[in-house]
Amino acid sequence: MELHDVWFVLIAVLWTGYFFLEGFDFGVGVLTKLLARNRAEKRVLINTIGPVWDGNEVWLLSAGGATFAAFPEWYATLFSGFYLPLLVILVCLIVRGVAFEYRAKRPEENWQRNWEAAIFWCSLIPAFLWGVAFGNIVHGVKIDKNLEYVGNLGDLLNPYALLGGLVTLTLFTFHGAVFTALKTVGEIRQRARKLALKVGLVTAVLALAFLGWTQADGGDGKSLVALVVAVAALVAALVANQAGREGWSFALSGVTIVAAVAMLFLTLFPNVMPSTLNPHWSLTVTNASSSPYTLKIMTWCAAIATPIVLLYQAWTYWVFRKRIGTQHIAEPAH
């Protein structure tokens, strides 16, 4: 296996880790309006992801940085062609981070309500747009012979990509609901399980349609296996949720995300951005990659840094592993 193939796999792993981890905290952000009935319950939801949400975003920075260094042509075409949706995602992530930090800085009702609305919308919008972006990457976009994107924003809003956006939005919301049931106690835990069932059933229908379309469009035997694993894991997650086995349900919803993302990358390879104008103009792991020397240096750096990041994140999740409820929310000090 060549180094550019190795880095394609590593980038796929980084995106998978990002969607697994950031997926549930996007979902919890959406649930602040769908599940919480009062301010105390909103604080419970926010506190479930408070210690980990910023660490989850490290995976996005790593994926973006790895793409820039390992596949500069892919990075340049992707970020220039998808400039507006990626800018919207970036702004949402910034506002969302500020909202987490500033929501409790003042006691006024309007102040806290506005920041909570920001958490909701800045969780929902990226959860949808990531699906749209990856739908276009896998399905193909208008790339000319100079390896440049020549389409417009309207081309990105095609039915396949929009369906992909709905899948990531509902899947992340389901993942977040299961995580909420795993991390809370009392009535909010019961309501999270009931909502997870409803959202999960919608997710199953949308995911089956999207992954089936993907398989029919350019899949092979390996992607078909990933499709079957994703669907089976989602069904098993729903069953475990109904049985009150939140740990198993969360793990299985995570397997669904891992298998679905794996299927997309398996369908994509050896391309990194297919051209709908001419297959010969597609960006591939070969024509979009950096030099072998650059990839070699990156491999050594990744081998040293990645275990450290994984150990730190695992320790963080272990420290903040206990369930919380409204009884653990202190009265405002103001």
PDB file of C-alpha atoms in Angstrom, residues 3-280:
ATOM      1  CA  LEU A   3       1.611   6.246   1.535  1.00  0.00           C
ATOM      2  CA  HIS A   4      -1.112   8.254  -0.215  1.00  0.00           C
ATOM      3  CA  ASP A   5      -3.444   5.271   0.233  1.00  0.00           C
ATOM      4  CA  VAL A   6      -2.491   5.094   3.908  1.00  0.00           C
ATOM      5  CA  TRP A   7      -3.291   8.773   4.362  1.00  0.00           C
ATOM      6  CA  PHE A   8      -6.623   8.386   2.610  1.00  0.00           C
ATOM      7  CA  VAL A   9      -7.479   5.731   5.220  1.00  0.00           C
ATOM      8  CA  LEU A  10      -6.190   7.911   8.067  1.00  0.00           C
ATOM      9  CA  ILE A  11      -8.276  10.875   6.915  1.00  0.00           C
ATOM     10  CA  ALA A  12     -11.302   8.571   6.727  1.00  0.00           C
ATOM     11  CA  VAL A  13     -10.574   7.494  10.326  1.00  0.00           C
ATOM     12  CA  LEU A  14     -10.319  11.127  11.461  1.00  0.00           C
ATOM     13  CA  TRP A  15     -13.652  12.044   9.872  1.00  0.00           C
ATOM     14  CA  THR A  16     -15.219   8.928  11.349  1.00  0.00           C
ATOM     15  CA  GLY A  17     -13.968   9.858  14.811  1.00  0.00           C
ATOM     16  CA  TYR A  18     -15.243  13.400  14.362  1.00  0.00           C
ATOM     17  CA  PHE A  19     -18.733  12.331  13.347  1.00  0.00           C
ATOM     18  CA  PHE A  20     -18.882   9.723  16.126  1.00  0.00           C
ATOM     19  CA  LEU A  21     -17.917  12.220  18.843  1.00  0.00           C
ATOM     20  CA  GLU A  22     -19.184  15.543  17.542  1.00  0.00           C
ATOM     21  CA  GLY A  23     -22.284  13.757  16.300  1.00  0.00           C
ATOM     22  CA  PHE A  24     -23.705  13.154  19.759  1.00  0.00           C
ATOM     23  CA  ASP A  25     -22.929  16.667  21.011  1.00  0.00           C
ATOM     24  CA  PHE A  26     -24.589  18.142  17.903  1.00  0.00           C
ATOM     25  CA  GLY A  27     -27.515  15.889  18.772  1.00  0.00           C
ATOM     26  CA  VAL A  28     -27.595  17.085  22.375  1.00  0.00           C
ATOM     27  CA  GLY A  29     -27.546  20.687  21.122  1.00  0.00           C
ATOM     28  CA  VAL A  30     -30.608  19.964  18.977  1.00  0.00           C
ATOM     29  CA  LEU A  31     -32.305  18.284  21.931  1.00  0.00           C
ATOM     30  CA  THR A  32     -32.076  21.452  24.035  1.00  0.00           C
ATOM     31  CA  LYS A  33     -35.255  22.517  22.237  1.00  0.00           C
ATOM     32  CA  LEU A  34     -36.805  19.147  21.440  1.00  0.00           C
ATOM     33  CA  LEU A  35     -36.379  17.449  24.809  1.00  0.00           C
ATOM     34  CA  ALA A  36     -35.758  19.952  27.612  1.00  0.00           C
ATOM     35  CA  ARG A  37     -38.892  21.406  29.211  1.00  0.00           C
ATOM     36  CA  ASN A  38     -37.323  24.049  31.433  1.00  0.00           C
ATOM     37  CA  ARG A  39     -34.066  25.855  32.086  1.00  0.00           C
ATOM     38  CA  ALA A  40     -32.826  23.259  34.594  1.00  0.00           C
ATOM     39  CA  GLU A  41     -33.204  20.468  32.040  1.00  0.00           C
ATOM     40  CA  LYS A  42     -31.428  22.547  29.413  1.00  0.00           C
ATOM     41  CA  ARG A  43     -28.562  22.969  31.849  1.00  0.00           C
ATOM     42  CA  VAL A  44     -28.503  19.208  32.390  1.00  0.00           C
ATOM     43  CA  LEU A  45     -28.243  18.593  28.649  1.00  0.00           C
ATOM     44  CA  ILE A  46     -25.523  21.188  28.199  1.00  0.00           C
ATOM     45  CA  ASN A  47     -23.611  19.817  31.178  1.00  0.00           C
ATOM     46  CA  THR A  48     -23.561  16.312  29.685  1.00  0.00           C
ATOM     47  CA  ILE A  49     -21.346  17.579  26.863  1.00  0.00           C
ATOM     48  CA  GLY A  50     -19.758  20.551  28.640  1.00  0.00           C
ATOM     49  CA  PRO A  51     -16.465  18.809  29.506  1.00  0.00           C
ATOM     50  CA  VAL A  52     -16.008  17.131  26.092  1.00  0.00           C
ATOM     51  CA  TRP A  53     -17.465  19.171  23.214  1.00  0.00           C
ATOM     52  CA  ASP A  54     -14.304  21.196  22.565  1.00  0.00           C
ATOM     53  CA  GLY A  55     -12.139  18.064  22.658  1.00  0.00           C
ATOM     54  CA  ASN A  56     -14.428  16.476  20.073  1.00  0.00           C
ATOM     55  CA  GLU A  57     -13.678  19.317  17.673  1.00  0.00           C
ATOM     56  CA  VAL A  58      -9.980  18.404  17.738  1.00  0.00           C
ATOM     57  CA  TRP A  59     -10.893  15.624  15.315  1.00  0.00           C
ATOM     58  CA  LEU A  60     -12.196  18.194  12.817  1.00  0.00           C
ATOM     59  CA  LEU A  61      -9.011  20.254  13.077  1.00  0.00           C
ATOM     60  CA  SER A  62      -6.945  17.099  12.614  1.00  0.00           C
ATOM     61  CA  ALA A  63      -8.985  15.982   9.592  1.00  0.00           C
ATOM     62  CA  GLY A  64      -8.748  19.411   7.966  1.00  0.00           C
ATOM     63  CA  GLY A  65      -5.026  19.714   8.694  1.00  0.00           C
ATOM     64  CA  ALA A  66      -4.307  16.207   7.422  1.00  0.00           C
ATOM     65  CA  THR A  67      -6.225  16.900   4.203  1.00  0.00           C
ATOM     66  CA  PHE A  68      -4.301  20.147   3.678  1.00  0.00           C
ATOM     67  CA  ALA A  69      -0.919  18.476   4.176  1.00  0.00           C
ATOM     68  CA  ALA A  70      -1.528  15.081   2.544  1.00  0.00           C
ATOM     69  CA  PHE A  71      -3.842  16.082  -0.324  1.00  0.00           C
ATOM     70  CA  PRO A  72      -3.382  19.813  -1.065  1.00  0.00           C
ATOM     71  CA  GLU A  73      -5.269  19.628  -4.392  1.00  0.00           C
ATOM     72  CA  TRP A  74      -8.230  18.030  -2.628  1.00  0.00           C
ATOM     73  CA  TYR A  75      -8.129  20.665   0.115  1.00  0.00           C
ATOM     74  CA  ALA A  76      -7.904  23.553  -2.378  1.00  0.00           C
ATOM     75  CA  THR A  77     -10.744  22.327  -4.599  1.00  0.00           C
ATOM     76  CA  LEU A  78     -12.942  21.353  -1.660  1.00  0.00           C
ATOM     77  CA  PHE A  79     -12.591  24.592   0.275  1.00  0.00           C
ATOM     78  CA  SER A  80     -12.896  26.834  -2.772  1.00  0.00           C
ATOM     79  CA  GLY A  81     -15.854  24.985  -4.275  1.00  0.00           C
ATOM     80  CA  PHE A  82     -17.689  24.496  -0.964  1.00  0.00           C
ATOM     81  CA  TYR A  83     -16.676  27.888   0.392  1.00  0.00           C
ATOM     82  CA  LEU A  84     -20.104  29.159   1.476  1.00  0.00           C
ATOM     83  CA  PRO A  85     -21.436  26.019   3.247  1.00  0.00           C
ATOM     84  CA  LEU A  86     -18.076  25.452   4.959  1.00  0.00           C
ATOM     85  CA  LEU A  87     -18.013  29.104   6.037  1.00  0.00           C
ATOM     86  CA  VAL A  88     -21.509  28.704   7.521  1.00  0.00           C
ATOM     87  CA  ILE A  89     -20.332  25.600   9.404  1.00  0.00           C
ATOM     88  CA  LEU A  90     -17.271  27.466  10.704  1.00  0.00           C
ATOM     89  CA  VAL A  91     -19.346  30.437  11.899  1.00  0.00           C
ATOM     90  CA  CYS A  92     -21.799  28.072  13.601  1.00  0.00           C
ATOM     91  CA  LEU A  93     -18.994  26.259  15.417  1.00  0.00           C
ATOM     92  CA  ILE A  94     -17.570  29.581  16.615  1.00  0.00           C
ATOM     93  CA  VAL A  95     -20.942  30.915  17.807  1.00  0.00           C
ATOM     94  CA  ARG A  96     -21.755  27.577  19.410  1.00  0.00           C
ATOM     95  CA  GLY A  97     -18.519  27.590  21.397  1.00  0.00           C
ATOM     96  CA  VAL A  98     -19.127  31.158  22.542  1.00  0.00           C
ATOM     97  CA  ALA A  99     -22.691  30.235  23.536  1.00  0.00           C
ATOM     98  CA  PHE A 100     -21.490  27.412  25.777  1.00  0.00           C
ATOM     99  CA  GLU A 101     -19.130  29.777  27.570  1.00  0.00           C
ATOM    100  CA  TYR A 102     -21.290  32.910  27.790  1.00  0.00           C
ATOM    101  CA  ARG A 103     -24.795  31.519  28.377  1.00  0.00           C
ATOM    102  CA  ALA A 104     -24.454  31.546  32.182  1.00  0.00           C
ATOM    103  CA  LYS A 105     -22.441  34.773  32.463  1.00  0.00           C
ATOM    104  CA  ARG A 106     -25.557  36.890  33.112  1.00  0.00           C
ATOM    105  CA  PRO A 107     -28.821  36.045  34.918  1.00  0.00           C
ATOM    106  CA  GLU A 108     -31.279  37.784  32.545  1.00  0.00           C
ATOM    107  CA  GLU A 109     -33.868  35.492  30.961  1.00  0.00           C
ATOM    108  CA  ASN A 110     -33.436  36.950  27.454  1.00  0.00           C
ATOM    109  CA  TRP A 111     -29.655  36.642  27.628  1.00  0.00           C
ATOM    110  CA  GLN A 112     -29.731  32.932  28.464  1.00  0.00           C
ATOM    111  CA  ARG A 113     -32.606  32.170  26.105  1.00  0.00           C
ATOM    112  CA  ASN A 114     -30.782  33.782  23.159  1.00  0.00           C
ATOM    113  CA  TRP A 115     -27.587  31.843  23.792  1.00  0.00           C
ATOM    114  CA  GLU A 116     -29.586  28.617  24.135  1.00  0.00           C
ATOM    115  CA  ALA A 117     -31.222  29.357  20.771  1.00  0.00           C
ATOM    116  CA  ALA A 118     -27.711  29.812  19.354  1.00  0.00           C
ATOM    117  CA  ILE A 119     -26.689  26.398  20.713  1.00  0.00           C
ATOM    118  CA  PHE A 120     -29.739  24.817  19.057  1.00  0.00           C
ATOM    119  CA  TRP A 121     -29.346  26.399  15.611  1.00  0.00           C
ATOM    120  CA  CYS A 122     -25.545  26.152  15.587  1.00  0.00           C
ATOM    121  CA  SER A 123     -25.856  22.440  16.318  1.00  0.00           C
ATOM    122  CA  LEU A 124     -28.644  21.757  13.807  1.00  0.00           C
ATOM    123  CA  ILE A 125     -27.157  23.636  10.839  1.00  0.00           C
ATOM    124  CA  PRO A 126     -23.700  21.965  10.845  1.00  0.00           C
ATOM    125  CA  ALA A 127     -25.289  18.553  11.463  1.00  0.00           C
ATOM    126  CA  PHE A 128     -27.265  19.056   8.237  1.00  0.00           C
ATOM    127  CA  LEU A 129     -24.544  20.731   6.161  1.00  0.00           C
ATOM    128  CA  TRP A 130     -21.922  18.066   6.857  1.00  0.00           C
ATOM    129  CA  GLY A 131     -24.228  15.530   5.234  1.00  0.00           C
ATOM    130  CA  VAL A 132     -24.756  17.836   2.252  1.00  0.00           C
ATOM    131  CA  ALA A 133     -20.996  18.345   1.878  1.00  0.00           C
ATOM    132  CA  PHE A 134     -20.107  14.655   2.033  1.00  0.00           C
ATOM    133  CA  GLY A 135     -23.018  13.783  -0.230  1.00  0.00           C
ATOM    134  CA  ASN A 136     -21.511  16.026  -2.896  1.00  0.00           C
ATOM    135  CA  ILE A 137     -17.990  14.694  -2.329  1.00  0.00           C
ATOM    136  CA  VAL A 138     -19.126  11.103  -2.863  1.00  0.00           C
ATOM    137  CA  HIS A 139     -21.657  11.770  -5.644  1.00  0.00           C
ATOM    138  CA  GLY A 140     -19.298  14.025  -7.580  1.00  0.00           C
ATOM    139  CA  VAL A 141     -19.176  17.697  -8.513  1.00  0.00           C
ATOM    140  CA  LYS A 142     -18.282  19.793 -11.546  1.00  0.00           C
ATOM    141  CA  ILE A 143     -14.481  19.679 -11.746  1.00  0.00           C
ATOM    142  CA  ASP A 144     -12.779  20.805 -14.946  1.00  0.00           C
ATOM    143  CA  LYS A 145      -9.533  19.659 -16.579  1.00  0.00           C
ATOM    144  CA  ASN A 146      -7.585  22.071 -14.349  1.00  0.00           C
ATOM    145  CA  LEU A 147      -8.880  20.187 -11.278  1.00  0.00           C
ATOM    146  CA  GLU A 148     -10.943  23.221 -10.244  1.00  0.00           C
ATOM    147  CA  TYR A 149     -14.578  23.325  -9.161  1.00  0.00           C
ATOM    148  CA  VAL A 150     -16.655  25.188 -11.787  1.00  0.00           C
ATOM    149  CA  GLY A 151     -20.165  24.663 -10.387  1.00  0.00           C
ATOM    150  CA  ASN A 152     -22.260  26.976  -8.234  1.00  0.00           C
ATOM    151  CA  LEU A 153     -24.113  26.806  -4.930  1.00  0.00           C
ATOM    152  CA  GLY A 154     -27.250  25.476  -6.608  1.00  0.00           C
ATOM    153  CA  ASP A 155     -25.324  22.463  -7.911  1.00  0.00           C
ATOM    154  CA  LEU A 156     -24.489  21.488  -4.327  1.00  0.00           C
ATOM    155  CA  LEU A 157     -28.166  21.452  -3.328  1.00  0.00           C
ATOM    156  CA  ASN A 158     -29.056  18.358  -5.330  1.00  0.00           C
ATOM    157  CA  PRO A 159     -31.498  15.674  -4.071  1.00  0.00           C
ATOM    158  CA  TYR A 160     -28.769  13.172  -3.143  1.00  0.00           C
ATOM    159  CA  ALA A 161     -26.824  15.703  -1.077  1.00  0.00           C
ATOM    160  CA  LEU A 162     -29.955  17.067   0.632  1.00  0.00           C
ATOM    161  CA  LEU A 163     -30.956  13.527   1.558  1.00  0.00           C
ATOM    162  CA  GLY A 164     -27.464  13.064   2.983  1.00  0.00           C
ATOM    163  CA  GLY A 165     -27.998  16.196   5.079  1.00  0.00           C
ATOM    164  CA  LEU A 166     -31.242  14.836   6.484  1.00  0.00           C
ATOM    165  CA  VAL A 167     -29.533  11.541   7.307  1.00  0.00           C
ATOM    166  CA  THR A 168     -26.697  13.165   9.273  1.00  0.00           C
ATOM    167  CA  LEU A 169     -29.126  15.486  11.056  1.00  0.00           C
ATOM    168  CA  THR A 170     -31.457  12.696  12.181  1.00  0.00           C
ATOM    169  CA  LEU A 171     -28.628  10.238  12.882  1.00  0.00           C
ATOM    170  CA  PHE A 172     -26.757  12.744  15.044  1.00  0.00           C
ATOM    171  CA  THR A 173     -29.975  13.633  16.865  1.00  0.00           C
ATOM    172  CA  PHE A 174     -30.626   9.946  17.546  1.00  0.00           C
ATOM    173  CA  HIS A 175     -27.009   9.524  18.680  1.00  0.00           C
ATOM    174  CA  GLY A 176     -27.452  12.520  20.988  1.00  0.00           C
ATOM    175  CA  ALA A 177     -30.729  11.208  22.416  1.00  0.00           C
ATOM    176  CA  VAL A 178     -29.130   7.867  23.244  1.00  0.00           C
ATOM    177  CA  PHE A 179     -26.159   9.671  24.798  1.00  0.00           C
ATOM    178  CA  THR A 180     -28.558  11.781  26.875  1.00  0.00           C
ATOM    179  CA  ALA A 181     -30.304   8.641  28.139  1.00  0.00           C
ATOM    180  CA  LEU A 182     -26.891   7.200  29.006  1.00  0.00           C
ATOM    181  CA  LYS A 183     -25.731  10.302  30.890  1.00  0.00           C
ATOM    182  CA  THR A 184     -28.857  11.388  32.794  1.00  0.00           C
ATOM    183  CA  VAL A 185     -31.187  10.155  35.514  1.00  0.00           C
ATOM    184  CA  GLY A 186     -34.851  10.649  36.251  1.00  0.00           C
ATOM    185  CA  GLU A 187     -37.628  11.787  33.961  1.00  0.00           C
ATOM    186  CA  ILE A 188     -35.340  13.330  31.353  1.00  0.00           C
ATOM    187  CA  ARG A 189     -33.695   9.946  30.862  1.00  0.00           C
ATOM    188  CA  GLN A 190     -37.054   8.294  30.179  1.00  0.00           C
ATOM    189  CA  ARG A 191     -38.104  11.002  27.744  1.00  0.00           C
ATOM    190  CA  ALA A 192     -34.751  10.762  25.968  1.00  0.00           C
ATOM    191  CA  ARG A 193     -35.308   7.044  25.386  1.00  0.00           C
ATOM    192  CA  LYS A 194     -38.805   7.646  23.993  1.00  0.00           C
ATOM    193  CA  LEU A 195     -37.568  10.403  21.688  1.00  0.00           C
ATOM    194  CA  ALA A 196     -34.636   8.239  20.587  1.00  0.00           C
ATOM    195  CA  LEU A 197     -37.110   5.601  19.377  1.00  0.00           C
ATOM    196  CA  LYS A 198     -39.066   8.108  17.277  1.00  0.00           C
ATOM    197  CA  VAL A 199     -36.001   9.775  15.803  1.00  0.00           C
ATOM    198  CA  GLY A 200     -34.311   6.415  15.263  1.00  0.00           C
ATOM    199  CA  LEU A 201     -37.190   5.079  13.174  1.00  0.00           C
ATOM    200  CA  VAL A 202     -37.074   8.161  10.935  1.00  0.00           C
ATOM    201  CA  THR A 203     -33.304   7.816  10.711  1.00  0.00           C
ATOM    202  CA  ALA A 204     -33.576   4.170   9.674  1.00  0.00           C
ATOM    203  CA  VAL A 205     -35.842   5.029   6.731  1.00  0.00           C
ATOM    204  CA  LEU A 206     -33.706   7.954   5.552  1.00  0.00           C
ATOM    205  CA  ALA A 207     -30.409   6.103   6.043  1.00  0.00           C
ATOM    206  CA  LEU A 208     -31.601   3.046   4.150  1.00  0.00           C
ATOM    207  CA  ALA A 209     -32.670   5.255   1.218  1.00  0.00           C
ATOM    208  CA  PHE A 210     -29.408   7.237   1.202  1.00  0.00           C
ATOM    209  CA  LEU A 211     -27.044   4.299   1.628  1.00  0.00           C
ATOM    210  CA  GLY A 212     -29.010   2.249  -0.879  1.00  0.00           C
ATOM    211  CA  TRP A 213     -28.718   5.101  -3.389  1.00  0.00           C
ATOM    212  CA  THR A 214     -24.992   5.301  -2.681  1.00  0.00           C
ATOM    213  CA  GLN A 215     -24.554   1.570  -3.222  1.00  0.00           C
ATOM    214  CA  ALA A 216     -26.501   1.646  -6.492  1.00  0.00           C
ATOM    215  CA  ASP A 217     -24.573   4.684  -7.693  1.00  0.00           C
ATOM    216  CA  GLY A 218     -21.031   3.354  -7.259  1.00  0.00           C
ATOM    217  CA  GLY A 219     -20.767   0.705  -4.575  1.00  0.00           C
ATOM    218  CA  ASP A 220     -19.057  -2.670  -4.591  1.00  0.00           C
ATOM    219  CA  GLY A 221     -18.915  -5.721  -2.348  1.00  0.00           C
ATOM    220  CA  LYS A 222     -17.009  -3.966   0.446  1.00  0.00           C
ATOM    221  CA  SER A 223     -19.384  -1.016   0.556  1.00  0.00           C
ATOM    222  CA  LEU A 224     -22.337  -3.411   0.590  1.00  0.00           C
ATOM    223  CA  VAL A 225     -20.927  -5.086   3.715  1.00  0.00           C
ATOM    224  CA  ALA A 226     -20.587  -1.665   5.347  1.00  0.00           C
ATOM    225  CA  LEU A 227     -24.189  -0.850   4.397  1.00  0.00           C
ATOM    226  CA  VAL A 228     -25.481  -4.051   5.984  1.00  0.00           C
ATOM    227  CA  VAL A 229     -23.458  -3.399   9.155  1.00  0.00           C
ATOM    228  CA  ALA A 230     -24.766   0.180   9.393  1.00  0.00           C
ATOM    229  CA  VAL A 231     -28.411  -0.820   9.023  1.00  0.00           C
ATOM    230  CA  ALA A 232     -28.098  -3.823  11.359  1.00  0.00           C
ATOM    231  CA  ALA A 233     -26.349  -1.721  14.013  1.00  0.00           C
ATOM    232  CA  LEU A 234     -29.043   0.963  13.829  1.00  0.00           C
ATOM    233  CA  VAL A 235     -31.809  -1.610  14.284  1.00  0.00           C
ATOM    234  CA  ALA A 236     -29.894  -3.202  17.178  1.00  0.00           C
ATOM    235  CA  ALA A 237     -29.418   0.251  18.752  1.00  0.00           C
ATOM    236  CA  LEU A 238     -33.186   0.798  18.657  1.00  0.00           C
ATOM    237  CA  VAL A 239     -33.794  -2.594  20.279  1.00  0.00           C
ATOM    238  CA  ALA A 240     -31.208  -1.910  23.001  1.00  0.00           C
ATOM    239  CA  ASN A 241     -32.719   1.519  23.619  1.00  0.00           C
ATOM    240  CA  GLN A 242     -36.152  -0.003  24.138  1.00  0.00           C
ATOM    241  CA  ALA A 243     -34.657  -2.535  26.542  1.00  0.00           C
ATOM    242  CA  GLY A 244     -33.112   0.253  28.607  1.00  0.00           C
ATOM    243  CA  ARG A 245     -29.545  -0.773  27.727  1.00  0.00           C
ATOM    244  CA  GLU A 246     -28.293   2.735  27.027  1.00  0.00           C
ATOM    245  CA  GLY A 247     -24.617   1.757  26.935  1.00  0.00           C
ATOM    246  CA  TRP A 248     -25.196  -0.830  24.239  1.00  0.00           C
ATOM    247  CA  SER A 249     -27.521   1.494  22.362  1.00  0.00           C
ATOM    248  CA  PHE A 250     -24.934   4.279  22.317  1.00  0.00           C
ATOM    249  CA  ALA A 251     -22.178   1.910  21.196  1.00  0.00           C
ATOM    250  CA  LEU A 252     -24.374   0.517  18.422  1.00  0.00           C
ATOM    251  CA  SER A 253     -25.448   3.968  17.213  1.00  0.00           C
ATOM    252  CA  GLY A 254     -21.736   4.738  17.081  1.00  0.00           C
ATOM    253  CA  VAL A 255     -21.164   1.602  14.995  1.00  0.00           C
ATOM    254  CA  THR A 256     -23.874   2.874  12.636  1.00  0.00           C
ATOM    255  CA  ILE A 257     -21.973   6.124  12.132  1.00  0.00           C
ATOM    256  CA  VAL A 258     -18.644   4.321  11.694  1.00  0.00           C
ATOM    257  CA  ALA A 259     -20.064   1.872   9.141  1.00  0.00           C
ATOM    258  CA  ALA A 260     -21.938   4.590   7.217  1.00  0.00           C
ATOM    259  CA  VAL A 261     -18.849   6.822   6.948  1.00  0.00           C
ATOM    260  CA  ALA A 262     -16.737   3.794   6.013  1.00  0.00           C
ATOM    261  CA  MET A 263     -19.191   3.006   3.224  1.00  0.00           C
ATOM    262  CA  LEU A 264     -18.903   6.545   1.842  1.00  0.00           C
ATOM    263  CA  PHE A 265     -15.101   6.405   1.771  1.00  0.00           C
ATOM    264  CA  LEU A 266     -15.104   2.889   0.300  1.00  0.00           C
ATOM    265  CA  THR A 267     -17.392   4.110  -2.462  1.00  0.00           C
ATOM    266  CA  LEU A 268     -15.189   7.161  -3.020  1.00  0.00           C
ATOM    267  CA  PHE A 269     -11.777   5.412  -3.259  1.00  0.00           C
ATOM    268  CA  PRO A 270      -9.523   5.818  -5.261  1.00  0.00           C
ATOM    269  CA  ASN A 271     -11.118   9.196  -5.978  1.00  0.00           C
ATOM    270  CA  VAL A 272     -11.174  11.951  -3.411  1.00  0.00           C
ATOM    271  CA  MET A 273     -13.513  14.191  -5.449  1.00  0.00           C
ATOM    272  CA  PRO A 274     -15.070  12.670  -8.573  1.00  0.00           C
ATOM    273  CA  SER A 275     -15.777  14.931 -11.549  1.00  0.00           C
ATOM    274  CA  THR A 276     -19.265  14.772 -13.049  1.00  0.00           C
ATOM    275  CA  LEU A 277     -17.973  16.490 -16.220  1.00  0.00           C
ATOM    276  CA  ASN A 278     -15.359  13.900 -17.118  1.00  0.00           C
ATOM    277  CA  PRO A 279     -14.151  10.944 -15.001  1.00  0.00           C
ATOM    278  CA  HIS A 280     -10.586  11.626 -16.159  1.00  0.00           C
TER     279      HIS A 280
END
